[in-house]
Amino acid sequence: MEKPGETAGTVLVAVPGGKGLMSTLAKHGFRVQACKNLAELIKRFDRSTDAIVLRQTTLVPSKTHLLAKALATQPPWSDVPVIFLAKAGSEGKKASQRALQILGDANMLVLPSPLRIVALVTALRAAARTRRHQRAVRDLFEQREAALASISDAFSVLDRDWRYIYVNNRVLELTGKRKEELIGHVIWEIFPEAVGAEFYQRCHRAMETQQPDHFQVFYKPWGRWIDTRIYPTSDGLAIYRADISEMMEQQKRLRESEQRLHVAEER
């Protein structure tokens, strides 16, 4: 069981000569990891990180851009808080402004000297709560991804500008495309041969009327019969497509057999 204030993740601390600070944070229930410099901190930075604590002198220009890159390339659910310990006076103010400019949209808090431990502990506890919420969002996102990926139909989502915003693996198999060829791209630009065809018309009608649709059509470019269900959403369209070519072929053979039987009976 976690102690009061104890975090689920790790606090990375890059504060030269900060043994006393590390000890104090550990006593307050934080799992701290000392980093001798910015390069080591970046190396240790991962999904388990709850917060980053930096002293002004740690943010050396030659490595700062690497930290900015690491923060900018976090997963969509993640926004690790950065606590910047600045010097007092104009020097600390200028350094804080530079850090804010370099780190861009980073979730950064500046604590000026002299450092008040209660302020740092409060900030880290808030960071731990934030990270717990973020990980809960991650878990929900991963559960949703697993559920959508398990759908046997080709499932895709289009936004109102007709751009793919989600595809499962079955879509990739059906279209012969890679995920990066679809996500963010307009469906009619990827498949121009579909423009004006029944699928195109039905999608536009569903978008305009906000009414679901269900139909079966033979798509010549793929040489397949496709069962299609279209559901309007607040953001665009959700589309389920299934290859029913085998079923249609079986039905065709059955009809032919029935016709032959009927002809034989009439003779």
PDB file of C-alpha atoms in Angstrom:
ATOM      1  CA  MET A   1       0.000   0.000   0.000  1.00  0.00           C
ATOM      2  CA  GLU A   2       1.216   3.501  -0.793  1.00  0.00           C
ATOM      3  CA  LYS A   3       2.112   5.826   2.050  1.00  0.00           C
ATOM      4  CA  PRO A   4       0.397   9.236   2.204  1.00  0.00           C
ATOM      5  CA  GLY A   5       1.954  11.334  -0.530  1.00  0.00           C
ATOM      6  CA  GLU A   6       3.784   8.406  -2.098  1.00  0.00           C
ATOM      7  CA  THR A   7       3.721   8.429  -5.880  1.00  0.00           C
ATOM      8  CA  ALA A   8       3.107   5.576  -8.272  1.00  0.00           C
ATOM      9  CA  GLY A   9       5.970   6.718 -10.477  1.00  0.00           C
ATOM     10  CA  THR A  10       9.420   8.230 -10.168  1.00  0.00           C
ATOM     11  CA  VAL A  11      10.524  11.816  -9.639  1.00  0.00           C
ATOM     12  CA  LEU A  12      13.668  12.526 -11.653  1.00  0.00           C
ATOM     13  CA  VAL A  13      15.839  15.054  -9.841  1.00  0.00           C
ATOM     14  CA  ALA A  14      18.748  16.809 -11.553  1.00  0.00           C
ATOM     15  CA  VAL A  15      19.931  19.121  -8.791  1.00  0.00           C
ATOM     16  CA  PRO A  16      23.715  19.283  -8.266  1.00  0.00           C
ATOM     17  CA  GLY A  17      24.570  18.864  -4.595  1.00  0.00           C
ATOM     18  CA  GLY A  18      20.976  17.956  -3.839  1.00  0.00           C
ATOM     19  CA  LYS A  19      21.492  14.999  -1.470  1.00  0.00           C
ATOM     20  CA  GLY A  20      19.635  16.803   1.295  1.00  0.00           C
ATOM     21  CA  LEU A  21      16.766  17.566  -1.046  1.00  0.00           C
ATOM     22  CA  MET A  22      16.630  13.936  -2.193  1.00  0.00           C
ATOM     23  CA  SER A  23      16.498  12.724   1.400  1.00  0.00           C
ATOM     24  CA  THR A  24      13.726  15.159   2.278  1.00  0.00           C
ATOM     25  CA  LEU A  25      11.609  14.137  -0.702  1.00  0.00           C
ATOM     26  CA  ALA A  26      12.104  10.451   0.109  1.00  0.00           C
ATOM     27  CA  LYS A  27      10.892  11.098   3.668  1.00  0.00           C
ATOM     28  CA  HIS A  28       7.740  12.618   2.205  1.00  0.00           C
ATOM     29  CA  GLY A  29       7.039   9.372   0.337  1.00  0.00           C
ATOM     30  CA  PHE A  30       8.369  10.225  -3.130  1.00  0.00           C
ATOM     31  CA  ARG A  31      10.324   7.726  -5.200  1.00  0.00           C
ATOM     32  CA  VAL A  32      13.232   9.854  -6.281  1.00  0.00           C
ATOM     33  CA  GLN A  33      15.941   9.113  -8.820  1.00  0.00           C
ATOM     34  CA  ALA A  34      19.050  11.284  -8.774  1.00  0.00           C
ATOM     35  CA  CYS A  35      20.406  12.302 -12.180  1.00  0.00           C
ATOM     36  CA  LYS A  36      23.905  13.758 -12.281  1.00  0.00           C
ATOM     37  CA  ASN A  37      23.157  15.810 -15.394  1.00  0.00           C
ATOM     38  CA  LEU A  38      20.543  16.566 -18.023  1.00  0.00           C
ATOM     39  CA  ALA A  39      21.754  13.800 -20.346  1.00  0.00           C
ATOM     40  CA  GLU A  40      21.177  11.147 -17.671  1.00  0.00           C
ATOM     41  CA  LEU A  41      17.767  12.602 -16.860  1.00  0.00           C
ATOM     42  CA  ILE A  42      16.697  12.399 -20.510  1.00  0.00           C
ATOM     43  CA  LYS A  43      17.923   8.800 -20.654  1.00  0.00           C
ATOM     44  CA  ARG A  44      15.865   7.852 -17.587  1.00  0.00           C
ATOM     45  CA  PHE A  45      12.749   9.751 -18.683  1.00  0.00           C
ATOM     46  CA  ASP A  46       9.954   7.286 -19.533  1.00  0.00           C
ATOM     47  CA  ARG A  47       6.298   6.412 -18.910  1.00  0.00           C
ATOM     48  CA  SER A  48       6.977   5.816 -15.216  1.00  0.00           C
ATOM     49  CA  THR A  49       8.165   9.390 -14.631  1.00  0.00           C
ATOM     50  CA  ASP A  50       5.828  11.395 -12.382  1.00  0.00           C
ATOM     51  CA  ALA A  51       7.742  14.675 -12.478  1.00  0.00           C
ATOM     52  CA  ILE A  52      11.063  16.277 -13.358  1.00  0.00           C
ATOM     53  CA  VAL A  53      12.885  18.584 -10.956  1.00  0.00           C
ATOM     54  CA  LEU A  54      15.641  20.725 -12.467  1.00  0.00           C
ATOM     55  CA  ARG A  55      17.933  23.344 -11.050  1.00  0.00           C
ATOM     56  CA  GLN A  56      18.771  26.317 -13.225  1.00  0.00           C
ATOM     57  CA  THR A  57      22.414  25.252 -13.570  1.00  0.00           C
ATOM     58  CA  THR A  58      21.358  21.825 -14.919  1.00  0.00           C
ATOM     59  CA  LEU A  59      19.662  23.249 -17.989  1.00  0.00           C
ATOM     60  CA  VAL A  60      22.793  23.497 -20.142  1.00  0.00           C
ATOM     61  CA  PRO A  61      22.183  24.891 -23.668  1.00  0.00           C
ATOM     62  CA  SER A  62      23.831  21.940 -25.450  1.00  0.00           C
ATOM     63  CA  LYS A  63      21.294  19.440 -24.039  1.00  0.00           C
ATOM     64  CA  THR A  64      18.188  21.549 -23.470  1.00  0.00           C
ATOM     65  CA  HIS A  65      16.830  20.900 -26.968  1.00  0.00           C
ATOM     66  CA  LEU A  66      16.969  17.143 -26.267  1.00  0.00           C
ATOM     67  CA  LEU A  67      14.769  17.593 -23.205  1.00  0.00           C
ATOM     68  CA  ALA A  68      12.390  19.746 -25.240  1.00  0.00           C
ATOM     69  CA  LYS A  69      12.197  16.977 -27.850  1.00  0.00           C
ATOM     70  CA  ALA A  70      11.581  14.277 -25.220  1.00  0.00           C
ATOM     71  CA  LEU A  71       8.748  16.308 -23.702  1.00  0.00           C
ATOM     72  CA  ALA A  72       7.239  17.159 -27.085  1.00  0.00           C
ATOM     73  CA  THR A  73       7.155  13.521 -28.225  1.00  0.00           C
ATOM     74  CA  GLN A  74       5.260  12.136 -25.239  1.00  0.00           C
ATOM     75  CA  PRO A  75       2.203   9.976 -25.994  1.00  0.00           C
ATOM     76  CA  PRO A  76      -1.093  11.891 -26.367  1.00  0.00           C
ATOM     77  CA  TRP A  77      -2.174  10.973 -22.834  1.00  0.00           C
ATOM     78  CA  SER A  78       1.070  12.108 -21.180  1.00  0.00           C
ATOM     79  CA  ASP A  79       2.115  15.570 -19.962  1.00  0.00           C
ATOM     80  CA  VAL A  80       4.874  15.184 -17.360  1.00  0.00           C
ATOM     81  CA  PRO A  81       5.213  18.223 -15.068  1.00  0.00           C
ATOM     82  CA  VAL A  82       8.603  19.962 -14.990  1.00  0.00           C
ATOM     83  CA  ILE A  83       9.553  21.880 -11.839  1.00  0.00           C
ATOM     84  CA  PHE A  84      12.280  24.453 -12.463  1.00  0.00           C
ATOM     85  CA  LEU A  85      14.260  25.636  -9.440  1.00  0.00           C
ATOM     86  CA  ALA A  86      15.415  29.139 -10.352  1.00  0.00           C
ATOM     87  CA  LYS A  87      17.918  31.424  -8.668  1.00  0.00           C
ATOM     88  CA  ALA A  88      16.702  34.538  -6.936  1.00  0.00           C
ATOM     89  CA  GLY A  89      16.645  37.930  -8.622  1.00  0.00           C
ATOM     90  CA  SER A  90      16.895  38.986 -12.248  1.00  0.00           C
ATOM     91  CA  GLU A  91      19.245  36.130 -13.174  1.00  0.00           C
ATOM     92  CA  GLY A  92      16.692  33.538 -12.139  1.00  0.00           C
ATOM     93  CA  LYS A  93      13.897  35.411 -13.883  1.00  0.00           C
ATOM     94  CA  LYS A  94      15.834  35.522 -17.163  1.00  0.00           C
ATOM     95  CA  ALA A  95      16.761  31.839 -16.880  1.00  0.00           C
ATOM     96  CA  SER A  96      13.118  30.936 -16.249  1.00  0.00           C
ATOM     97  CA  GLN A  97      12.007  32.884 -19.308  1.00  0.00           C
ATOM     98  CA  ARG A  98      14.641  31.142 -21.443  1.00  0.00           C
ATOM     99  CA  ALA A  99      13.546  27.751 -20.147  1.00  0.00           C
ATOM    100  CA  LEU A 100       9.909  28.521 -20.929  1.00  0.00           C
ATOM    101  CA  GLN A 101      10.862  29.579 -24.461  1.00  0.00           C
ATOM    102  CA  ILE A 102      13.030  26.515 -25.110  1.00  0.00           C
ATOM    103  CA  LEU A 103      10.692  23.944 -23.586  1.00  0.00           C
ATOM    104  CA  GLY A 104       7.740  25.375 -25.479  1.00  0.00           C
ATOM    105  CA  ASP A 105       4.402  23.998 -24.294  1.00  0.00           C
ATOM    106  CA  ALA A 106       5.915  21.940 -21.486  1.00  0.00           C
ATOM    107  CA  ASN A 107       3.903  21.639 -18.278  1.00  0.00           C
ATOM    108  CA  MET A 108       6.384  23.747 -16.299  1.00  0.00           C
ATOM    109  CA  LEU A 109       6.289  25.326 -12.848  1.00  0.00           C
ATOM    110  CA  VAL A 110       8.975  27.776 -11.661  1.00  0.00           C
ATOM    111  CA  LEU A 111       9.914  27.794  -7.972  1.00  0.00           C
ATOM    112  CA  PRO A 112      12.303  30.650  -7.082  1.00  0.00           C
ATOM    113  CA  SER A 113      15.022  30.653  -4.439  1.00  0.00           C
ATOM    114  CA  PRO A 114      15.076  30.407  -1.539  1.00  0.00           C
ATOM    115  CA  LEU A 115      13.300  27.100  -2.093  1.00  0.00           C
ATOM    116  CA  ARG A 116      10.443  26.355   0.279  1.00  0.00           C
ATOM    117  CA  ILE A 117      10.207  22.584   0.735  1.00  0.00           C
ATOM    118  CA  VAL A 118       6.483  22.776   1.425  1.00  0.00           C
ATOM    119  CA  ALA A 119       5.969  24.402  -1.991  1.00  0.00           C
ATOM    120  CA  LEU A 120       7.993  21.693  -3.746  1.00  0.00           C
ATOM    121  CA  VAL A 121       6.250  18.860  -1.896  1.00  0.00           C
ATOM    122  CA  THR A 122       2.839  20.359  -2.690  1.00  0.00           C
ATOM    123  CA  ALA A 123       3.784  20.698  -6.362  1.00  0.00           C
ATOM    124  CA  LEU A 124       5.046  17.107  -6.527  1.00  0.00           C
ATOM    125  CA  ARG A 125       1.914  15.744  -4.880  1.00  0.00           C
ATOM    126  CA  ALA A 126      -0.173  17.645  -7.419  1.00  0.00           C
ATOM    127  CA  ALA A 127       2.046  16.198 -10.156  1.00  0.00           C
ATOM    128  CA  ALA A 128       1.497  12.679  -8.801  1.00  0.00           C
ATOM    129  CA  ARG A 129      -2.282  13.167  -8.850  1.00  0.00           C
ATOM    130  CA  THR A 130      -2.069  14.522 -12.389  1.00  0.00           C
ATOM    131  CA  ARG A 131      -0.025  11.532 -13.525  1.00  0.00           C
ATOM    132  CA  ARG A 132      -2.480   9.092 -11.937  1.00  0.00           C
ATOM    133  CA  HIS A 133      -5.277  10.714 -13.919  1.00  0.00           C
ATOM    134  CA  GLN A 134      -3.154  10.641 -17.076  1.00  0.00           C
ATOM    135  CA  ARG A 135      -2.394   6.950 -16.626  1.00  0.00           C
ATOM    136  CA  ALA A 136      -6.087   6.256 -16.098  1.00  0.00           C
ATOM    137  CA  VAL A 137      -6.738   7.976 -19.427  1.00  0.00           C
ATOM    138  CA  ARG A 138      -3.938   5.877 -20.964  1.00  0.00           C
ATOM    139  CA  ASP A 139      -5.514   2.666 -19.664  1.00  0.00           C
ATOM    140  CA  LEU A 140      -8.908   3.625 -21.077  1.00  0.00           C
ATOM    141  CA  PHE A 141      -7.293   4.570 -24.380  1.00  0.00           C
ATOM    142  CA  GLU A 142      -5.408   1.268 -24.583  1.00  0.00           C
ATOM    143  CA  GLN A 143      -8.551  -0.691 -23.683  1.00  0.00           C
ATOM    144  CA  ARG A 144     -10.453   1.143 -26.416  1.00  0.00           C
ATOM    145  CA  GLU A 145      -7.663   0.485 -28.911  1.00  0.00           C
ATOM    146  CA  ALA A 146      -7.669  -3.211 -28.030  1.00  0.00           C
ATOM    147  CA  ALA A 147     -11.452  -3.389 -28.368  1.00  0.00           C
ATOM    148  CA  LEU A 148     -11.472  -1.612 -31.730  1.00  0.00           C
ATOM    149  CA  ALA A 149      -8.555  -3.665 -33.029  1.00  0.00           C
ATOM    150  CA  SER A 150     -10.415  -6.861 -32.150  1.00  0.00           C
ATOM    151  CA  ILE A 151     -13.409  -5.966 -34.323  1.00  0.00           C
ATOM    152  CA  SER A 152     -13.509  -8.505 -37.133  1.00  0.00           C
ATOM    153  CA  ASP A 153     -14.893  -5.964 -39.607  1.00  0.00           C
ATOM    154  CA  ALA A 154     -12.766  -3.277 -41.218  1.00  0.00           C
ATOM    155  CA  PHE A 155     -13.512  -0.359 -38.886  1.00  0.00           C
ATOM    156  CA  SER A 156     -12.544   3.222 -39.667  1.00  0.00           C
ATOM    157  CA  VAL A 157     -13.466   6.701 -38.485  1.00  0.00           C
ATOM    158  CA  LEU A 158     -13.525   9.801 -40.689  1.00  0.00           C
ATOM    159  CA  ASP A 159     -13.690  13.390 -39.462  1.00  0.00           C
ATOM    160  CA  ARG A 160     -15.921  16.036 -41.046  1.00  0.00           C
ATOM    161  CA  ASP A 161     -13.178  16.885 -43.542  1.00  0.00           C
ATOM    162  CA  TRP A 162     -13.174  13.242 -44.716  1.00  0.00           C
ATOM    163  CA  ARG A 163      -9.788  12.519 -43.154  1.00  0.00           C
ATOM    164  CA  TYR A 164      -9.064   9.161 -41.552  1.00  0.00           C
ATOM    165  CA  ILE A 165      -8.615   9.536 -37.799  1.00  0.00           C
ATOM    166  CA  TYR A 166      -8.746   5.829 -36.921  1.00  0.00           C
ATOM    167  CA  VAL A 167      -8.347   2.517 -38.738  1.00  0.00           C
ATOM    168  CA  ASN A 168      -8.009  -0.996 -37.347  1.00  0.00           C
ATOM    169  CA  ASN A 169      -5.766  -3.690 -38.787  1.00  0.00           C
ATOM    170  CA  ARG A 170      -8.584  -5.175 -40.859  1.00  0.00           C
ATOM    171  CA  VAL A 171      -8.800  -1.911 -42.828  1.00  0.00           C
ATOM    172  CA  LEU A 172      -5.110  -2.225 -43.661  1.00  0.00           C
ATOM    173  CA  GLU A 173      -5.642  -5.805 -44.850  1.00  0.00           C
ATOM    174  CA  LEU A 174      -8.677  -4.879 -46.929  1.00  0.00           C
ATOM    175  CA  THR A 175      -7.150  -1.804 -48.581  1.00  0.00           C
ATOM    176  CA  GLY A 176      -3.543  -2.995 -48.845  1.00  0.00           C
ATOM    177  CA  LYS A 177      -2.432   0.321 -47.344  1.00  0.00           C
ATOM    178  CA  ARG A 178      -0.123   1.155 -44.448  1.00  0.00           C
ATOM    179  CA  LYS A 179      -1.545   3.026 -41.467  1.00  0.00           C
ATOM    180  CA  GLU A 180       0.540   6.125 -42.184  1.00  0.00           C
ATOM    181  CA  GLU A 181      -0.895   6.209 -45.704  1.00  0.00           C
ATOM    182  CA  LEU A 182      -4.395   6.574 -44.268  1.00  0.00           C
ATOM    183  CA  ILE A 183      -4.348   8.473 -40.975  1.00  0.00           C
ATOM    184  CA  GLY A 184      -4.669  12.215 -41.538  1.00  0.00           C
ATOM    185  CA  HIS A 185      -5.378  11.829 -45.256  1.00  0.00           C
ATOM    186  CA  VAL A 186      -8.625  12.474 -47.129  1.00  0.00           C
ATOM    187  CA  ILE A 187     -10.307   9.219 -48.142  1.00  0.00           C
ATOM    188  CA  TRP A 188     -11.311  10.526 -51.598  1.00  0.00           C
ATOM    189  CA  GLU A 189      -7.710  11.502 -52.360  1.00  0.00           C
ATOM    190  CA  ILE A 190      -6.472   8.044 -51.383  1.00  0.00           C
ATOM    191  CA  PHE A 191      -9.233   6.298 -53.346  1.00  0.00           C
ATOM    192  CA  PRO A 192     -10.155   8.732 -56.170  1.00  0.00           C
ATOM    193  CA  GLU A 193     -11.893   5.933 -58.069  1.00  0.00           C
ATOM    194  CA  ALA A 194     -14.578   5.928 -55.356  1.00  0.00           C
ATOM    195  CA  VAL A 195     -15.595   9.543 -56.035  1.00  0.00           C
ATOM    196  CA  GLY A 196     -19.122   9.608 -57.431  1.00  0.00           C
ATOM    197  CA  ALA A 197     -19.681   5.900 -56.791  1.00  0.00           C
ATOM    198  CA  GLU A 198     -22.359   4.488 -54.487  1.00  0.00           C
ATOM    199  CA  PHE A 199     -20.111   4.431 -51.405  1.00  0.00           C
ATOM    200  CA  TYR A 200     -19.207   8.102 -51.978  1.00  0.00           C
ATOM    201  CA  GLN A 201     -22.839   9.115 -52.371  1.00  0.00           C
ATOM    202  CA  ARG A 202     -23.973   7.138 -49.332  1.00  0.00           C
ATOM    203  CA  CYS A 203     -21.238   8.617 -47.129  1.00  0.00           C
ATOM    204  CA  HIS A 204     -22.164  12.164 -48.134  1.00  0.00           C
ATOM    205  CA  ARG A 205     -25.834  11.468 -47.554  1.00  0.00           C
ATOM    206  CA  ALA A 206     -25.136  10.030 -44.095  1.00  0.00           C
ATOM    207  CA  MET A 207     -22.984  13.049 -43.227  1.00  0.00           C
ATOM    208  CA  GLU A 208     -25.666  15.494 -44.380  1.00  0.00           C
ATOM    209  CA  THR A 209     -28.729  13.747 -42.938  1.00  0.00           C
ATOM    210  CA  GLN A 210     -27.026  12.300 -39.832  1.00  0.00           C
ATOM    211  CA  GLN A 211     -28.836   9.043 -40.567  1.00  0.00           C
ATOM    212  CA  PRO A 212     -27.111   5.626 -40.512  1.00  0.00           C
ATOM    213  CA  ASP A 213     -26.973   3.511 -43.656  1.00  0.00           C
ATOM    214  CA  HIS A 214     -26.412  -0.137 -44.562  1.00  0.00           C
ATOM    215  CA  PHE A 215     -25.817  -1.510 -48.034  1.00  0.00           C
ATOM    216  CA  GLN A 216     -23.891  -4.066 -50.075  1.00  0.00           C
ATOM    217  CA  VAL A 217     -21.931  -3.189 -53.181  1.00  0.00           C
ATOM    218  CA  PHE A 218     -19.406  -4.778 -55.526  1.00  0.00           C
ATOM    219  CA  TYR A 219     -16.233  -2.668 -55.484  1.00  0.00           C
ATOM    220  CA  LYS A 220     -14.457  -3.231 -58.795  1.00  0.00           C
ATOM    221  CA  PRO A 221     -10.963  -1.973 -57.812  1.00  0.00           C
ATOM    222  CA  TRP A 222     -10.826  -4.633 -55.095  1.00  0.00           C
ATOM    223  CA  GLY A 223     -12.864  -7.228 -56.994  1.00  0.00           C
ATOM    224  CA  ARG A 224     -14.902  -7.849 -53.849  1.00  0.00           C
ATOM    225  CA  TRP A 225     -18.403  -7.578 -52.513  1.00  0.00           C
ATOM    226  CA  ILE A 226     -18.386  -5.257 -49.501  1.00  0.00           C
ATOM    227  CA  ASP A 227     -21.044  -5.070 -46.802  1.00  0.00           C
ATOM    228  CA  THR A 228     -20.964  -1.502 -45.464  1.00  0.00           C
ATOM    229  CA  ARG A 229     -22.542   0.096 -42.401  1.00  0.00           C
ATOM    230  CA  ILE A 230     -22.204   3.847 -41.897  1.00  0.00           C
ATOM    231  CA  TYR A 231     -22.923   5.573 -38.584  1.00  0.00           C
ATOM    232  CA  PRO A 232     -22.797   9.380 -38.248  1.00  0.00           C
ATOM    233  CA  THR A 233     -20.981  10.672 -35.149  1.00  0.00           C
ATOM    234  CA  SER A 234     -20.501  14.129 -33.656  1.00  0.00           C
ATOM    235  CA  ASP A 235     -17.088  14.286 -35.341  1.00  0.00           C
ATOM    236  CA  GLY A 236     -17.794  12.606 -38.683  1.00  0.00           C
ATOM    237  CA  LEU A 237     -18.541   9.012 -39.681  1.00  0.00           C
ATOM    238  CA  ALA A 238     -17.830   5.571 -38.241  1.00  0.00           C
ATOM    239  CA  ILE A 239     -17.682   2.949 -40.987  1.00  0.00           C
ATOM    240  CA  TYR A 240     -17.799  -0.842 -40.701  1.00  0.00           C
ATOM    241  CA  ARG A 241     -16.961  -2.809 -43.847  1.00  0.00           C
ATOM    242  CA  ALA A 242     -16.878  -6.579 -44.294  1.00  0.00           C
ATOM    243  CA  ASP A 243     -15.736  -8.658 -47.257  1.00  0.00           C
ATOM    244  CA  ILE A 244     -18.766 -10.798 -48.154  1.00  0.00           C
ATOM    245  CA  SER A 245     -17.459 -12.012 -51.515  1.00  0.00           C
ATOM    246  CA  GLU A 246     -17.473 -15.663 -50.453  1.00  0.00           C
ATOM    247  CA  MET A 247     -21.025 -15.424 -49.150  1.00  0.00           C
ATOM    248  CA  MET A 248     -22.197 -13.739 -52.355  1.00  0.00           C
ATOM    249  CA  GLU A 249     -20.456 -16.412 -54.435  1.00  0.00           C
ATOM    250  CA  GLN A 250     -22.163 -19.144 -52.410  1.00  0.00           C
ATOM    251  CA  GLN A 251     -25.528 -17.471 -52.919  1.00  0.00           C
ATOM    252  CA  LYS A 252     -24.829 -17.228 -56.651  1.00  0.00           C
ATOM    253  CA  ARG A 253     -23.968 -20.942 -56.842  1.00  0.00           C
ATOM    254  CA  LEU A 254     -27.103 -21.767 -54.858  1.00  0.00           C
ATOM    255  CA  ARG A 255     -29.291 -19.752 -57.242  1.00  0.00           C
ATOM    256  CA  GLU A 256     -27.664 -21.449 -60.238  1.00  0.00           C
ATOM    257  CA  SER A 257     -28.281 -24.877 -58.685  1.00  0.00           C
ATOM    258  CA  GLU A 258     -31.912 -23.989 -58.030  1.00  0.00           C
ATOM    259  CA  GLN A 259     -32.306 -22.810 -61.624  1.00  0.00           C
ATOM    260  CA  ARG A 260     -30.803 -26.038 -62.994  1.00  0.00           C
ATOM    261  CA  LEU A 261     -33.082 -28.063 -60.747  1.00  0.00           C
ATOM    262  CA  HIS A 262     -36.090 -26.068 -61.894  1.00  0.00           C
ATOM    263  CA  VAL A 263     -35.185 -26.606 -65.567  1.00  0.00           C
ATOM    264  CA  ALA A 264     -34.702 -30.351 -64.983  1.00  0.00           C
ATOM    265  CA  GLU A 265     -38.096 -30.628 -63.296  1.00  0.00           C
ATOM    266  CA  GLU A 266     -39.814 -28.933 -66.242  1.00  0.00           C
ATOM    267  CA  ARG A 267     -38.429 -31.442 -68.767  1.00  0.00           C
TER     268      ARG A 267
END
